[in-house]
Coordinates of C-alpha atoms and ligand atoms in Angstrom, one line a residue:
M1376 CA 57.2 58.1 -111.3
L1377 CA 53.8 56.5 -111.5
L1378 CA 50.5 58.0 -110.3
I1379 CA 47.5 55.8 -109.4
K1380 CA 44.2 57.7 -109.6
N1381 CA 40.5 57.1 -109.1
I1382 CA 41.1 54.9 -106.0
G1383 CA 37.8 54.2 -104.1
K1384 CA 39.7 54.0 -100.8
I1385 CA 43.3 53.8 -99.7
V1386 CA 43.4 51.3 -96.8
Q1387 CA 45.9 51.3 -93.9
V1388 CA 47.3 54.8 -94.4
R1389 CA 49.9 55.7 -91.7
E1390 CA 51.5 59.1 -91.6
E1391 CA 53.7 58.2 -88.6
L1392 CA 55.7 55.1 -88.3
T1393 CA 53.4 52.6 -86.6
S1394 CA 55.3 49.3 -86.0
V1395 CA 52.7 47.4 -84.1
V1396 CA 48.9 47.7 -83.4
K1397 CA 47.6 46.2 -80.1
G1398 CA 44.4 45.5 -78.3
S1399 CA 41.5 48.0 -78.9
E1400 CA 43.7 49.9 -81.4
M1401 CA 43.5 46.9 -83.7
N1402 CA 39.9 47.8 -84.6
H1403 CA 41.1 51.2 -86.0
L1404 CA 42.1 51.2 -89.6
P1405 CA 43.0 54.6 -91.1
C1406 CA 41.8 55.1 -94.7
I1407 CA 41.5 57.9 -97.3
N1408 CA 38.4 58.0 -99.5
K1409 CA 38.8 58.9 -103.2
G1410 CA 42.6 59.0 -103.1
F1411 CA 45.7 59.1 -105.2
L1412 CA 49.0 57.3 -104.7
L1413 CA 52.3 58.4 -106.1
L1414 CA 55.3 56.0 -106.6
K1415 CA 58.9 56.9 -107.2
D1416 CA 61.9 54.6 -107.4
G1417 CA 60.0 51.6 -106.0
K1418 CA 58.8 53.5 -102.9
I1419 CA 55.6 55.3 -101.9
A1420 CA 56.4 59.0 -102.6
D1421 CA 53.0 60.6 -101.7
F1422 CA 49.3 60.0 -101.3
G1423 CA 46.2 61.9 -100.4
E1424 CA 42.8 62.9 -101.5
E1425 CA 42.4 63.1 -105.2
K1426 CA 41.2 66.7 -105.1
D1427 CA 44.6 67.7 -103.6
C1428 CA 46.6 65.9 -106.3
Q1429 CA 49.1 68.3 -107.9
N1430 CA 50.8 65.9 -110.2
K1431 CA 50.3 66.3 -113.9
N1432 CA 52.0 64.9 -117.0
I1433 CA 53.2 61.7 -115.5
E1434 CA 52.3 58.1 -116.2
T1435 CA 48.9 57.5 -114.7
I1436 CA 47.0 54.3 -113.9
D1437 CA 43.2 54.4 -113.4
A1438 CA 42.2 52.2 -110.4
K1439 CA 38.6 52.4 -111.6
G1440 CA 37.2 52.9 -108.1
G1441 CA 39.1 49.8 -106.7
Y1442 CA 40.6 49.9 -103.2
V1443 CA 44.3 50.1 -102.6
F1444 CA 45.6 47.9 -99.7
P1445 CA 49.2 47.5 -98.6
A1446 CA 50.3 44.0 -99.7
W1447 CA 49.9 41.2 -97.2
C1448 CA 52.9 40.3 -94.9
D1449 CA 52.8 36.5 -94.4
S1450 CA 55.2 36.0 -91.5
H1451 CA 54.9 32.2 -91.2
T1452 CA 55.3 29.7 -94.1
H1453 CA 57.0 26.5 -95.0
L1454 CA 56.7 27.2 -98.7
V1455 CA 59.8 25.2 -99.8
F1456 CA 58.7 21.6 -99.7
A1457 CA 58.6 18.7 -102.1
G1458 CA 55.5 17.1 -103.4
S1459 CA 52.2 16.9 -101.5
R1460 CA 50.4 14.8 -98.8
E1461 CA 46.9 14.3 -99.9
K1462 CA 47.0 10.6 -98.8
E1463 CA 47.1 11.9 -95.2
F1464 CA 44.2 14.2 -96.0
E1465 CA 42.2 11.1 -97.0
M1466 CA 43.3 9.3 -93.8
R1467 CA 41.9 12.2 -91.8
I1468 CA 38.6 12.0 -93.7
K1469 CA 38.5 8.3 -92.5
G1470 CA 38.9 9.5 -88.9
F1471 CA 42.7 9.4 -88.1
T1472 CA 43.9 12.6 -86.4
Y1473 CA 46.8 14.8 -87.5
Q1474 CA 48.8 13.7 -84.5
E1475 CA 48.1 10.0 -85.0
I1476 CA 49.3 10.2 -88.6
A1477 CA 52.5 12.0 -87.4
Q1478 CA 53.1 9.3 -84.8
Q1479 CA 52.8 6.6 -87.4
G1480 CA 55.7 8.1 -89.4
G1481 CA 53.5 10.2 -91.7
G1482 CA 53.5 13.9 -91.3
I1483 CA 56.7 15.9 -91.3
L1484 CA 58.9 12.8 -91.7
N1485 CA 57.0 11.9 -94.8
S1486 CA 57.7 15.3 -96.4
A1487 CA 61.4 15.1 -95.3
K1488 CA 61.9 11.8 -97.1
R1489 CA 60.4 13.2 -100.2
L1490 CA 62.5 16.4 -100.0
Q1491 CA 65.8 14.5 -99.3
G1492 CA 65.2 12.7 -102.7
T1493 CA 64.5 15.9 -104.6
D1494 CA 67.3 17.9 -106.2
E1495 CA 67.8 21.5 -105.5
E1496 CA 66.7 22.6 -109.0
T1497 CA 63.4 20.8 -108.8
L1498 CA 62.8 22.1 -105.3
Y1499 CA 63.5 25.7 -106.5
E1500 CA 61.1 25.4 -109.5
Q1501 CA 58.3 24.1 -107.3
S1502 CA 58.9 26.8 -104.7
L1503 CA 59.2 29.6 -107.2
K1504 CA 55.8 28.6 -108.6
R1505 CA 54.2 28.7 -105.2
L1506 CA 55.8 32.1 -104.4
Y1507 CA 54.2 33.6 -107.6
E1508 CA 50.9 32.0 -106.8
V1509 CA 50.8 33.6 -103.3
A1510 CA 51.9 36.9 -104.8
S1511 CA 48.9 36.8 -107.1
M1512 CA 46.8 36.7 -104.0
G1513 CA 48.4 39.9 -102.6
T1514 CA 51.4 38.7 -100.6
T1515 CA 54.8 40.4 -101.4
A1516 CA 56.6 40.0 -98.1
I1517 CA 57.0 36.5 -96.7
E1518 CA 58.9 34.4 -94.2
I1519 CA 59.9 30.9 -95.3
K1520 CA 61.2 28.2 -93.0
S1521 CA 63.4 25.2 -93.6
G1522 CA 62.4 22.1 -91.6
Y1523 CA 61.6 19.4 -94.2
G1524 CA 65.3 18.5 -94.6
L1525 CA 66.3 17.1 -91.2
T1526 CA 69.8 16.3 -92.4
V1527 CA 72.7 18.7 -92.7
E1528 CA 72.7 18.5 -96.5
S1529 CA 68.9 18.8 -96.9
E1530 CA 68.4 21.6 -94.4
L1531 CA 71.1 23.5 -96.3
K1532 CA 69.4 22.7 -99.6
I1533 CA 66.2 24.3 -98.5
L1534 CA 67.9 27.4 -97.1
R1535 CA 69.9 27.8 -100.4
V1536 CA 66.6 27.6 -102.3
I1537 CA 65.2 30.4 -100.1
Q1538 CA 68.4 32.3 -100.7
R1539 CA 67.9 32.0 -104.5
L1540 CA 64.3 33.1 -104.1
K1541 CA 65.5 36.2 -102.3
E1542 CA 68.0 36.9 -105.1
N1543 CA 65.9 36.1 -108.1
T1544 CA 62.5 37.6 -107.3
P1545 CA 61.3 41.1 -106.4
F1546 CA 59.7 39.9 -103.1
T1547 CA 61.0 40.6 -99.6
I1548 CA 61.8 37.3 -98.0
K1549 CA 63.0 36.4 -94.5
S1550 CA 64.4 32.9 -93.9
T1551 CA 64.1 30.8 -90.8
F1552 CA 66.1 27.7 -89.8
L1553 CA 63.7 25.1 -88.5
G1554 CA 66.0 22.0 -88.2
A1555 CA 64.1 21.2 -85.0
H1556 CA 60.8 20.4 -86.8
A1557 CA 60.8 16.7 -86.0
I1558 CA 63.1 14.0 -84.7
P1559 CA 64.2 11.8 -87.7
L1560 CA 63.5 8.1 -87.3
E1561 CA 67.1 7.2 -87.0
Y1562 CA 67.4 9.4 -83.9
K1563 CA 64.2 8.2 -82.2
E1564 CA 66.2 6.6 -79.4
N1565 CA 68.9 9.3 -79.4
R1566 CA 67.1 12.6 -79.4
Q1567 CA 70.1 14.5 -78.0
G1568 CA 72.2 13.1 -81.0
Y1569 CA 69.9 15.0 -83.4
I1570 CA 69.9 18.1 -81.3
D1571 CA 73.8 18.0 -81.3
L1572 CA 73.7 17.7 -85.1
I1573 CA 71.6 20.8 -85.2
I1574 CA 73.9 22.7 -82.9
N1575 CA 77.3 21.5 -84.0
E1576 CA 76.8 20.8 -87.7
M1577 CA 73.8 22.6 -89.1
L1578 CA 74.0 26.0 -87.3
P1579 CA 77.7 26.7 -88.0
N1580 CA 77.3 25.9 -91.7
I1581 CA 74.2 28.0 -91.9
A1582 CA 75.9 30.9 -90.2
K1583 CA 79.0 30.6 -92.5
E1584 CA 76.8 30.9 -95.6
K1585 CA 74.5 33.5 -93.9
L1586 CA 71.5 31.5 -94.8
A1587 CA 69.1 32.3 -92.0
D1588 CA 67.5 35.4 -90.4
Y1589 CA 65.7 33.6 -87.6
I1590 CA 65.6 30.2 -85.8
D1591 CA 62.4 28.2 -85.0
V1592 CA 61.6 25.0 -83.0
F1593 CA 58.4 23.0 -83.0
C1594 CA 57.9 23.0 -79.3
E1595 CA 55.2 20.4 -78.7
K1596 CA 54.7 17.0 -77.1
V1597 CA 54.9 15.3 -80.5
A1598 CA 58.1 17.2 -81.3
F1599 CA 60.6 19.0 -79.0
S1600 CA 60.3 19.6 -75.2
V1601 CA 60.7 23.0 -73.6
E1602 CA 64.2 22.1 -72.4
E1603 CA 65.2 21.0 -75.9
T1604 CA 63.7 24.2 -77.3
I1605 CA 65.7 26.3 -74.9
Q1606 CA 68.9 24.5 -75.8
I1607 CA 68.3 25.2 -79.5
M1608 CA 67.3 28.9 -79.0
E1609 CA 70.4 29.4 -76.9
A1610 CA 72.6 27.8 -79.6
G1611 CA 70.9 30.0 -82.2
A1612 CA 71.6 33.1 -80.1
K1613 CA 75.3 32.5 -80.5
Y1614 CA 74.8 33.3 -84.2
D1615 CA 72.4 36.2 -83.5
L1616 CA 69.4 34.2 -84.7
V1617 CA 66.3 35.6 -83.0
P1618 CA 63.7 32.9 -82.3
K1619 CA 60.2 32.6 -83.9
I1620 CA 58.7 29.6 -82.2
H1621 CA 56.0 27.1 -83.1
T1622 CA 54.2 26.4 -79.9
N1623 CA 50.7 25.7 -78.3
Q1624 CA 49.3 24.1 -81.4
F1625 CA 48.2 21.1 -79.2
N1626 CA 49.7 21.6 -75.7
C1627 CA 50.2 24.3 -73.1
M1628 CA 53.6 23.2 -71.7
G1629 CA 55.6 26.3 -71.1
G1630 CA 56.7 27.0 -74.7
I1631 CA 55.4 30.6 -74.6
Q1632 CA 57.1 31.5 -71.4
A1633 CA 60.4 30.1 -72.6
S1634 CA 60.1 31.9 -75.9
V1635 CA 59.3 35.2 -74.2
E1636 CA 62.3 34.8 -71.9
H1637 CA 64.6 34.2 -74.9
G1638 CA 63.4 37.3 -76.7
A1639 CA 61.3 35.6 -79.4
L1640 CA 60.0 37.8 -82.1
S1641 CA 56.9 35.7 -82.4
V1642 CA 55.1 32.7 -81.0
D1643 CA 53.1 31.0 -83.6
H1644 CA 49.9 28.8 -83.6
L1645 CA 48.4 29.3 -80.1
E1646 CA 45.3 27.1 -80.8
V1647 CA 45.5 26.3 -77.0
L1648 CA 46.4 29.2 -74.6
N1649 CA 46.0 29.7 -70.9
D1650 CA 45.8 32.8 -68.7
E1651 CA 49.3 32.4 -67.4
E1652 CA 50.6 32.4 -71.0
I1653 CA 48.6 35.5 -71.8
E1654 CA 50.2 37.2 -68.8
S1655 CA 53.7 36.3 -69.9
L1656 CA 53.0 37.7 -73.4
K1657 CA 51.7 41.0 -71.8
S1658 CA 55.2 41.7 -70.4
S1659 CA 56.9 41.1 -73.7
E1660 CA 57.4 42.4 -77.2
T1661 CA 56.7 38.9 -78.6
M1662 CA 54.0 38.8 -81.3
P1663 CA 51.2 36.2 -81.0
C1664 CA 50.9 34.9 -84.5
L1665 CA 47.7 33.0 -85.4
L1666 CA 47.4 30.6 -88.4
P1667 CA 43.7 29.8 -88.8
S1668 CA 44.1 27.8 -92.0
A1669 CA 45.9 25.0 -90.0
P1670 CA 43.0 24.2 -87.6
F1671 CA 40.6 24.7 -90.5
F1672 CA 42.4 22.1 -92.6
I1673 CA 43.1 19.5 -89.8
N1674 CA 39.7 20.1 -88.2
D1675 CA 40.9 21.3 -84.9
H1676 CA 39.8 24.3 -82.8
F1677 CA 40.7 27.9 -83.6
P1678 CA 43.0 30.1 -81.4
P1679 CA 41.3 32.5 -78.9
A1680 CA 41.9 35.7 -80.9
R1681 CA 39.3 37.7 -79.0
K1682 CA 40.9 36.8 -75.6
I1683 CA 44.3 37.8 -76.9
I1684 CA 43.1 41.2 -78.3
E1685 CA 41.0 41.9 -75.2
A1686 CA 44.1 41.4 -73.1
G1687 CA 45.5 44.4 -74.9
L1688 CA 47.9 42.3 -77.0
P1689 CA 48.6 42.5 -80.7
V1690 CA 47.8 39.6 -83.1
A1691 CA 49.5 38.8 -86.5
L1692 CA 47.8 36.5 -89.0
A1693 CA 49.8 34.2 -91.4
T1694 CA 49.1 31.3 -93.6
D1695 CA 51.5 28.5 -92.4
Y1696 CA 51.6 27.3 -96.0
N1697 CA 53.0 23.7 -95.8
P1698 CA 52.1 20.3 -97.3
G1699 CA 50.7 18.7 -94.1
S1700 CA 48.5 21.1 -92.0
T1701 CA 47.9 23.9 -94.5
P1702 CA 48.4 23.3 -98.2
S1703 CA 47.4 26.9 -99.0
G1704 CA 49.2 30.3 -99.0
N1705 CA 45.9 32.2 -99.5
M1706 CA 46.0 35.3 -97.2
P1707 CA 42.5 36.5 -98.2
F1708 CA 41.1 33.2 -97.1
V1709 CA 43.1 33.5 -93.8
L1710 CA 41.4 36.9 -93.2
S1711 CA 37.9 35.4 -93.9
L1712 CA 38.7 32.6 -91.4
A1713 CA 39.9 35.1 -88.8
C1714 CA 36.6 37.0 -89.1
I1715 CA 34.3 34.0 -89.3
K1716 CA 36.0 31.5 -86.9
M1717 CA 37.9 33.8 -84.5
R1718 CA 35.4 36.7 -84.5
M1719 CA 38.1 39.2 -85.5
T1720 CA 36.6 42.4 -87.1
P1721 CA 37.7 43.0 -90.7
E1722 CA 39.7 46.0 -89.4
E1723 CA 41.5 43.8 -86.8
A1724 CA 42.2 41.1 -89.4
I1725 CA 43.7 43.6 -91.9
N1726 CA 45.9 45.1 -89.2
A1727 CA 47.0 41.6 -88.2
A1728 CA 47.8 40.7 -91.9
T1729 CA 49.7 43.9 -92.7
I1730 CA 51.4 46.0 -89.9
N1731 CA 51.6 43.2 -87.4
G1732 CA 52.6 40.6 -90.0
A1733 CA 55.5 42.9 -91.0
K1734 CA 56.5 43.4 -87.4
A1735 CA 56.5 39.6 -86.9
M1736 CA 59.3 39.3 -89.4
G1737 CA 61.2 42.5 -88.7
L1738 CA 59.9 44.4 -91.7
E1739 CA 58.0 47.1 -89.9
N1740 CA 60.1 49.9 -91.5
S1741 CA 59.5 48.9 -95.1
H1742 CA 56.2 47.0 -95.3
G1743 CA 52.7 46.7 -93.8
S1744 CA 51.2 50.1 -94.4
I1745 CA 50.8 52.9 -97.0
S1746 CA 53.4 55.3 -95.7
K1747 CA 55.8 57.6 -97.4
G1748 CA 59.2 56.0 -97.9
K1749 CA 58.0 52.4 -97.5
D1750 CA 58.3 50.0 -100.4
A1751 CA 55.6 50.5 -103.0
D1752 CA 54.1 47.0 -102.3
F1753 CA 50.3 47.1 -102.6
F1754 CA 47.4 45.7 -104.5
I1755 CA 44.4 47.2 -106.3
T1756 CA 41.0 45.4 -105.9
E1757 CA 38.0 45.3 -108.1
A1758 CA 35.6 48.2 -107.3
I1759 CA 34.2 47.0 -103.9
P1760 CA 31.5 48.6 -101.7
S1761 CA 33.4 48.4 -98.3
I1762 CA 36.5 47.0 -96.5
A1763 CA 34.3 44.3 -94.9
Y1764 CA 33.4 43.1 -98.4
L1765 CA 36.9 41.6 -98.8
P1766 CA 36.7 39.0 -96.0
Y1767 CA 33.0 38.7 -96.5
S1768 CA 33.3 37.4 -100.2
F1769 CA 35.5 34.5 -99.2
G1770 CA 36.8 32.5 -102.2
S1771 CA 36.2 35.3 -104.7
R1772 CA 39.2 36.8 -106.5
L1773 CA 38.9 40.5 -105.8
I1774 CA 42.6 41.3 -106.0
K1775 CA 43.2 42.7 -109.5
D1776 CA 46.7 44.1 -109.7
V1777 CA 49.6 43.4 -107.4
Y1778 CA 52.6 45.9 -107.3
V1779 CA 56.0 45.0 -105.9
K1780 CA 58.5 47.8 -105.4
G1781 CA 56.4 50.0 -107.7
I1782 CA 56.2 47.4 -110.5
K1783 CA 53.1 45.5 -111.5
L1784 CA 53.5 41.8 -111.4
Ligands
LIG365 O1 53.1 24.7 -88.6 N1 53.5 22.3 -86.8 C1 54.5 22.1 -87.4 N2 54.7 22.4 -88.6 C2 53.7 22.6 -89.6 C3 53.1 21.4 -90.2 C4 54.0 20.4 -90.5 C5 53.5 19.3 -91.4 O2 52.5 18.6 -91.1 O3 54.2 19.1 -92.4 C6 52.7 23.6 -89.0 O4 51.5 23.3 -88.9
LIG366 FE1 54.2 26.2 -89.3

């Protein structure tokens, strides 16, 4: 047992199981002032106001007035990649767009070539380092996608690395198969040939080794059409892989409607979004997941978060950590961007990065709030004056100690 005392505020306290927060509820963030938190066997055993704390003679940590937040739930990353792409960053500074660079064989294909030439051990080492880096910024539950392999062997290599990260670290990890991230050059004139490879070679092998929890497709003019996306979602369904789909980063082309019809857990990006698409989300359980670090980094416009929330929908926030559009897994920065660039309130942004992030990767029963019985995954901040101070002080390191399953990192 471990007791944390002298907590300035416990943030995101939920007595009842709350699995998603939508619309105007997103602005409500339940907290306890001057609280205590009791941990037992890696779980949250109790919490409340310090004056009501009955526990004596147990190991106690002094939070020194810092706030306790549930750890971030980052539901969209591509954290397993090889090397970096700062040359493309320099090209964008000179005026080329992200899409132009991708069309010239840069972009995803560039990272795939690099990854294909990297052995599994090196890839594991690079990815492990990134995972601990994001954990130091407060993330303990994370989704990681494949998608920089684009061959049977290399897609499996990425998913095996994710599997090893699941086994060898204390973090809670969900893995997503994104073989449909880009069409490899050798299939440029034979798109269906690559889709057949995904369906007939990659998927059966992944299912045999139980390497994926979800399936993703990059549904976009520069990548896969809606029809191709449907074909891949339906093939995944045969192996019980629920879709989480990249769509509406650049084009409104029906990707959201198709994802909703196929029971997608989330649709991610949504930098462009029309009224019809909002309507289709309203009649679904599909989580709109926004990734503001991507438009920040490639200098594009931000998703219409206000419009989504005002339509009564939920929003999740994630990093999209990847070498091309978002070389950062920094959740506190994502929260600041959400407030500054998408006019989300600090309360909305925190709900989006905790409860709704957990929901967007099927972890609503174990993560995303300070609730009895959930994993003791949380962080303690420096003593801060308010909740809003966290997204307000963008770039500052306010997260002092991160706990995973009751153990300090
Ligand atoms: O989510 N959009 C597709 N995939 C990634 C970026 C891929 C890349 O440029 O390497 C994303 O932004
Ligand atoms: Fe992504």
